[in-house]
XYZ file of N, CA and C in Angstrom:
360
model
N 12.049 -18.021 34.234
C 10.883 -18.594 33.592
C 11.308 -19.180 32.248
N 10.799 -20.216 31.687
C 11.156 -21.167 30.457
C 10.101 -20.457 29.805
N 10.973 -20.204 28.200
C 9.950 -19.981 27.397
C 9.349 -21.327 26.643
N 8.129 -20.957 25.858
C 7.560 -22.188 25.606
C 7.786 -22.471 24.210
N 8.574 -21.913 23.748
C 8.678 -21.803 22.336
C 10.002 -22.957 22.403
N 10.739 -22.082 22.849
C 12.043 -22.935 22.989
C 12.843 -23.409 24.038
N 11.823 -23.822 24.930
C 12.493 -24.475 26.670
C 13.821 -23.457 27.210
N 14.247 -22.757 26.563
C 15.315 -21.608 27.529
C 14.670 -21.063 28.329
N 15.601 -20.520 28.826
C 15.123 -19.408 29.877
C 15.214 -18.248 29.116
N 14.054 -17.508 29.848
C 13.314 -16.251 29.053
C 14.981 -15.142 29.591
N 15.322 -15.450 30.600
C 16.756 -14.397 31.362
C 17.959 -14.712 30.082
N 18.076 -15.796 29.565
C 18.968 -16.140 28.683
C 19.082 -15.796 26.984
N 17.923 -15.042 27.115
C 17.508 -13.970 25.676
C 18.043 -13.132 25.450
N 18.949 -13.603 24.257
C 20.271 -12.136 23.507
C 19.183 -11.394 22.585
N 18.846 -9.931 22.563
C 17.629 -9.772 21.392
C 19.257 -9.007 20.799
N 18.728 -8.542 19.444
C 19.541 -7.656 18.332
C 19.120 -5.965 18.742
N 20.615 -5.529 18.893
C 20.381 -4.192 19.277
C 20.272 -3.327 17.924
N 20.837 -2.459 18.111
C 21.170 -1.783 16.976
C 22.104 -2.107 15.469
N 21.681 -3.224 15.491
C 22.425 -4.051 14.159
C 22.004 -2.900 12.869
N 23.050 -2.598 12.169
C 22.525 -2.101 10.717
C 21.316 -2.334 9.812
N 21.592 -3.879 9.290
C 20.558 -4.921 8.993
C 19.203 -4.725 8.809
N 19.342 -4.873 10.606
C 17.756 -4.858 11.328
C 17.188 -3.767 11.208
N 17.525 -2.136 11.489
C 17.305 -0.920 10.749
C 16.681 -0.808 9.076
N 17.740 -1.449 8.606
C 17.644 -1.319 7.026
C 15.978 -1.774 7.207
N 15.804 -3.004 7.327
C 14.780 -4.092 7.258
C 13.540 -3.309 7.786
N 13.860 -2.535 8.971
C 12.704 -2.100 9.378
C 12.173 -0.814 8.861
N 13.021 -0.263 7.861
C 12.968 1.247 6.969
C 12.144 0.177 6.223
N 12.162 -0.873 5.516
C 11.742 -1.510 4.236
C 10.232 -1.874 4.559
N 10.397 -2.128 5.779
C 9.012 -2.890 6.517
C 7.970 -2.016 6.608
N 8.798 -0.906 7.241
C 7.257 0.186 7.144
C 7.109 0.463 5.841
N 8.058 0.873 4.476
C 7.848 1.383 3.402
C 6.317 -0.100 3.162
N 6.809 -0.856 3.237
C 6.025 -1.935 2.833
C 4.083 -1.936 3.647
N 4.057 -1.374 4.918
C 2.895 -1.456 5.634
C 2.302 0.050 5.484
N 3.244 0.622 4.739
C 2.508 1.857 4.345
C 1.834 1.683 2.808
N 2.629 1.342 2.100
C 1.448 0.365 1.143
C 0.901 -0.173 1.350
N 0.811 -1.339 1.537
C -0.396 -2.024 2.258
C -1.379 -1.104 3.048
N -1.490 -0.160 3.752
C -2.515 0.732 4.392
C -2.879 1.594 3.280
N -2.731 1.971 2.343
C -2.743 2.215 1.477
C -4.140 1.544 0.549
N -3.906 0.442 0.313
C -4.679 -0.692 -0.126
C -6.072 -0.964 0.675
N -5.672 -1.257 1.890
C -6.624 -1.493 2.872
C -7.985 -0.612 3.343
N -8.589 -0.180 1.995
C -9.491 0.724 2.007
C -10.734 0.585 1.095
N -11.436 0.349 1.556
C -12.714 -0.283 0.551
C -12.672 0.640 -0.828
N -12.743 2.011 -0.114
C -13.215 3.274 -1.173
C -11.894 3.319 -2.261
N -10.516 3.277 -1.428
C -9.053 3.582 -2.737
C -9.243 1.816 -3.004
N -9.300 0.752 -3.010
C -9.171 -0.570 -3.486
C -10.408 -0.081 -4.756
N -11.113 0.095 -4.996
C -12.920 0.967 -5.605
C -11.731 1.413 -6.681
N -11.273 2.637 -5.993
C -11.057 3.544 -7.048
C -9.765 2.962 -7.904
N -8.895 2.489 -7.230
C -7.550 1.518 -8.062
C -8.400 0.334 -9.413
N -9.711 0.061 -8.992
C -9.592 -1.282 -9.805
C -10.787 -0.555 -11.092
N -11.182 0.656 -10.463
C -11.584 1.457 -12.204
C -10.871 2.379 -12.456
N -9.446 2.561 -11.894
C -8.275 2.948 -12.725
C -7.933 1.989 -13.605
N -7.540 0.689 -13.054
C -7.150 -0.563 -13.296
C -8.026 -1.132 -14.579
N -9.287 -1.095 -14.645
C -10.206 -1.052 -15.680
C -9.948 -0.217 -17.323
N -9.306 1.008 -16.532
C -9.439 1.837 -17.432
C -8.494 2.053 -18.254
N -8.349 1.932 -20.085
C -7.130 2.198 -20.317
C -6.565 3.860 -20.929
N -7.237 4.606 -20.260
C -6.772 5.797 -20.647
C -6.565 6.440 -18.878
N -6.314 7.578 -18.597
C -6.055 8.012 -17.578
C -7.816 8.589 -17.226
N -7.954 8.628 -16.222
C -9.316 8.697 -15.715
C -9.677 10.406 -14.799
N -10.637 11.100 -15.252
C -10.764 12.383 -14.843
C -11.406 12.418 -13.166
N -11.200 12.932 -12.321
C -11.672 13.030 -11.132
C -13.118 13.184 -10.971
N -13.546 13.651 -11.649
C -14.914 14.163 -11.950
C -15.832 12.479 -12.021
N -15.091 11.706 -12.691
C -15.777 10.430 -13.405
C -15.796 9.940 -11.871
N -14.638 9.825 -11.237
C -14.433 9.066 -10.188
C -15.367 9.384 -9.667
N -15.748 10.356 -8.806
C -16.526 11.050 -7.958
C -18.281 10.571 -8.246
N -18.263 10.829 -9.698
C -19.861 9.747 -10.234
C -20.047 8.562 -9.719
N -18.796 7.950 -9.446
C -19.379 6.425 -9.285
C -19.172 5.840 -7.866
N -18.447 6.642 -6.972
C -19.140 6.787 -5.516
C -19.773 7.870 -4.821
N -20.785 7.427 -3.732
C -21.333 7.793 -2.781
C -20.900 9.015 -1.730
N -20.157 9.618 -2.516
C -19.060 10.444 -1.161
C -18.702 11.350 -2.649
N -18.640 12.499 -1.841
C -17.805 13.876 -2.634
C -17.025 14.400 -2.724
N -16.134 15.228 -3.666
C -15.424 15.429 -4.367
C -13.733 15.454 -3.080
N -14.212 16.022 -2.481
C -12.828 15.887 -1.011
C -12.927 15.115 -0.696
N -13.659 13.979 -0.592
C -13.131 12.593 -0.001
C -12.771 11.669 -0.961
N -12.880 11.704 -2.243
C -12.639 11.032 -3.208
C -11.192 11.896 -3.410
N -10.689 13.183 -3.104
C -9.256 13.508 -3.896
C -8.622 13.176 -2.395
N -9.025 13.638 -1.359
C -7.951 12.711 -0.154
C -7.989 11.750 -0.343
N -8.633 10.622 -0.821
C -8.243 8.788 -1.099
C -7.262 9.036 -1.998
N -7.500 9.708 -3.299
C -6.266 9.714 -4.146
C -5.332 10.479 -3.888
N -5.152 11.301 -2.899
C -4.235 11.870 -2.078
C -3.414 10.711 -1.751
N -3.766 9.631 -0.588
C -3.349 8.473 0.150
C -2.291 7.662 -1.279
N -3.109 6.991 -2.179
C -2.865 6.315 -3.051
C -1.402 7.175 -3.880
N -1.667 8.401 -4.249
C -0.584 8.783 -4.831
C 0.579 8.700 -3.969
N 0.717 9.337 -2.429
C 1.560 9.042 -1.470
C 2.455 7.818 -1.425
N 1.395 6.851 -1.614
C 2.038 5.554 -1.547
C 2.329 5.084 -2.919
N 2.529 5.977 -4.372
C 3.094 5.663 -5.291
C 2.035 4.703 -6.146
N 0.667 4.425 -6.168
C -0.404 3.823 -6.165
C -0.653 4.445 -8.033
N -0.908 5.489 -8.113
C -1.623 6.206 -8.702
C -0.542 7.722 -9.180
N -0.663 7.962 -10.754
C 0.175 9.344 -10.478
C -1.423 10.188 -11.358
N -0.521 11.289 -11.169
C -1.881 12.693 -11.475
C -1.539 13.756 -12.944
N -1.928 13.952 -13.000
C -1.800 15.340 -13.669
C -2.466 16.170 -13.986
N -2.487 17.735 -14.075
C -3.494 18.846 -14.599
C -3.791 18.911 -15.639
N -5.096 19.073 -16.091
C -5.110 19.313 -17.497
C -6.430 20.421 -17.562
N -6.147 21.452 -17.282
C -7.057 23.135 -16.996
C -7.245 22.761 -15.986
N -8.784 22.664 -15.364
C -9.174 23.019 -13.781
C -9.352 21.387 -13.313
N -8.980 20.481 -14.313
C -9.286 19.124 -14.060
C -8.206 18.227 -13.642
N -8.152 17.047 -12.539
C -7.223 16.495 -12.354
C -7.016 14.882 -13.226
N -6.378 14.173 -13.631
C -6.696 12.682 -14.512
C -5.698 12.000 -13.663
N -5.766 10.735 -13.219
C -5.598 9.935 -12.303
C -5.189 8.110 -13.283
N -4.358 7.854 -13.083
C -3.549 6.436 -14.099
C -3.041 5.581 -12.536
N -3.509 4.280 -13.017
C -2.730 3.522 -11.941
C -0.946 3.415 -12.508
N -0.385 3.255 -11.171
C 0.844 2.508 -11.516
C 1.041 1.242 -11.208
N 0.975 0.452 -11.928
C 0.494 -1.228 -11.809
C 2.279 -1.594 -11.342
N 3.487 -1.026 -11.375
C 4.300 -1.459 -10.714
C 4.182 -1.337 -9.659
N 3.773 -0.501 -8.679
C 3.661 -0.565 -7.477
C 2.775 -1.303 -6.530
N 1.471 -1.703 -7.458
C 0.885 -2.775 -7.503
C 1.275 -3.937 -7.352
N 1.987 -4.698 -8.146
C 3.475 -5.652 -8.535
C 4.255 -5.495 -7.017
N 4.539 -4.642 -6.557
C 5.136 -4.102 -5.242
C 4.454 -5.037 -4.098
N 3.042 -4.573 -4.132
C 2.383 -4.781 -3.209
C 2.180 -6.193 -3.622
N 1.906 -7.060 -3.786
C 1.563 -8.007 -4.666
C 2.694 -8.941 -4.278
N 4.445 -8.827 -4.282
C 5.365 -9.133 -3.661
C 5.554 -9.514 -2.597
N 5.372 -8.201 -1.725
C 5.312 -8.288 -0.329
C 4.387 -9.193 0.299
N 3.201 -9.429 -0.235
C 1.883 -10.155 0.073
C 2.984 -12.192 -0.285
N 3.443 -11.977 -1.466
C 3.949 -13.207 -1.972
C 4.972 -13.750 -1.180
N 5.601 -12.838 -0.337
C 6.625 -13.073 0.520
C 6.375 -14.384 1.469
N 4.965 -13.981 1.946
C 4.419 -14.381 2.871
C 3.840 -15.884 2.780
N 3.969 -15.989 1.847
C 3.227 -17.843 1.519
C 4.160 -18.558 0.694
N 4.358 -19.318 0.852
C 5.081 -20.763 0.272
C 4.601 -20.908 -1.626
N 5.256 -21.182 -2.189
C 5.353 -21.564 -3.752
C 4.406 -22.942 -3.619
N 4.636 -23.780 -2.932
C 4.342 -25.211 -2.791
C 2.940 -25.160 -2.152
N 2.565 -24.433 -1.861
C 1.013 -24.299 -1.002
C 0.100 -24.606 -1.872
């Protein structure tokens, strides 16, 4: 059968086996779509951009005021977000405070830039 992409024959298809490379690339690829899933969340995109707002580090408590959903579903989103390097934390007594990391942002932001032309 001819492929339609490139009139060969579909039997005449060398794919890449176990090339190094292609490994590396695909360790990078998921690091990369795991950020991005990351992002892809109405409620953590919410909570990143009144981190992002904010210039002091932001208490969990505040977060939790300004959405619709309670206190465990607001610290598993920032669960997600810290995972993916989004957001770091720290204790301060029984309270948690929450800071974006705008490099990883920059990260994501990259990967997205990869994808489109300068000249567009």
């Amino acid at each position: 059968m001819e492929h339609a992409a490139t009139g060969q024959d579909d039997r005449e298809c060398i794919c890449v086996g176990g090339d190094p490379q292609s490994l590396l690339e695909r360790e990078e690829l998921e690091q990369e779509a795991s950020l991005l899933r990351a992002l892809a969340d109405p409620t953590r995109l919410g909570i990143l951009k009144l981190l992002a707002a904010s210039d002091r580090p932001v208490c969990v408590c505040e977060l939790v005021d300004r959405f619709p959903l309670g206190q465990p579903t607001i610290s598993h989103h920032l669960g997600v977000l810290r995972k993916a390097g989004l957001v770091s934390a720290y204790r301060q007594g029984t309270w948690m405070y929450y800071q974006i990391q705008r490099s990883r942002v920059r990260d994501a932001l990259a990967c997205l830039g990869e994808l489109v032309s300068v000249d567009e």
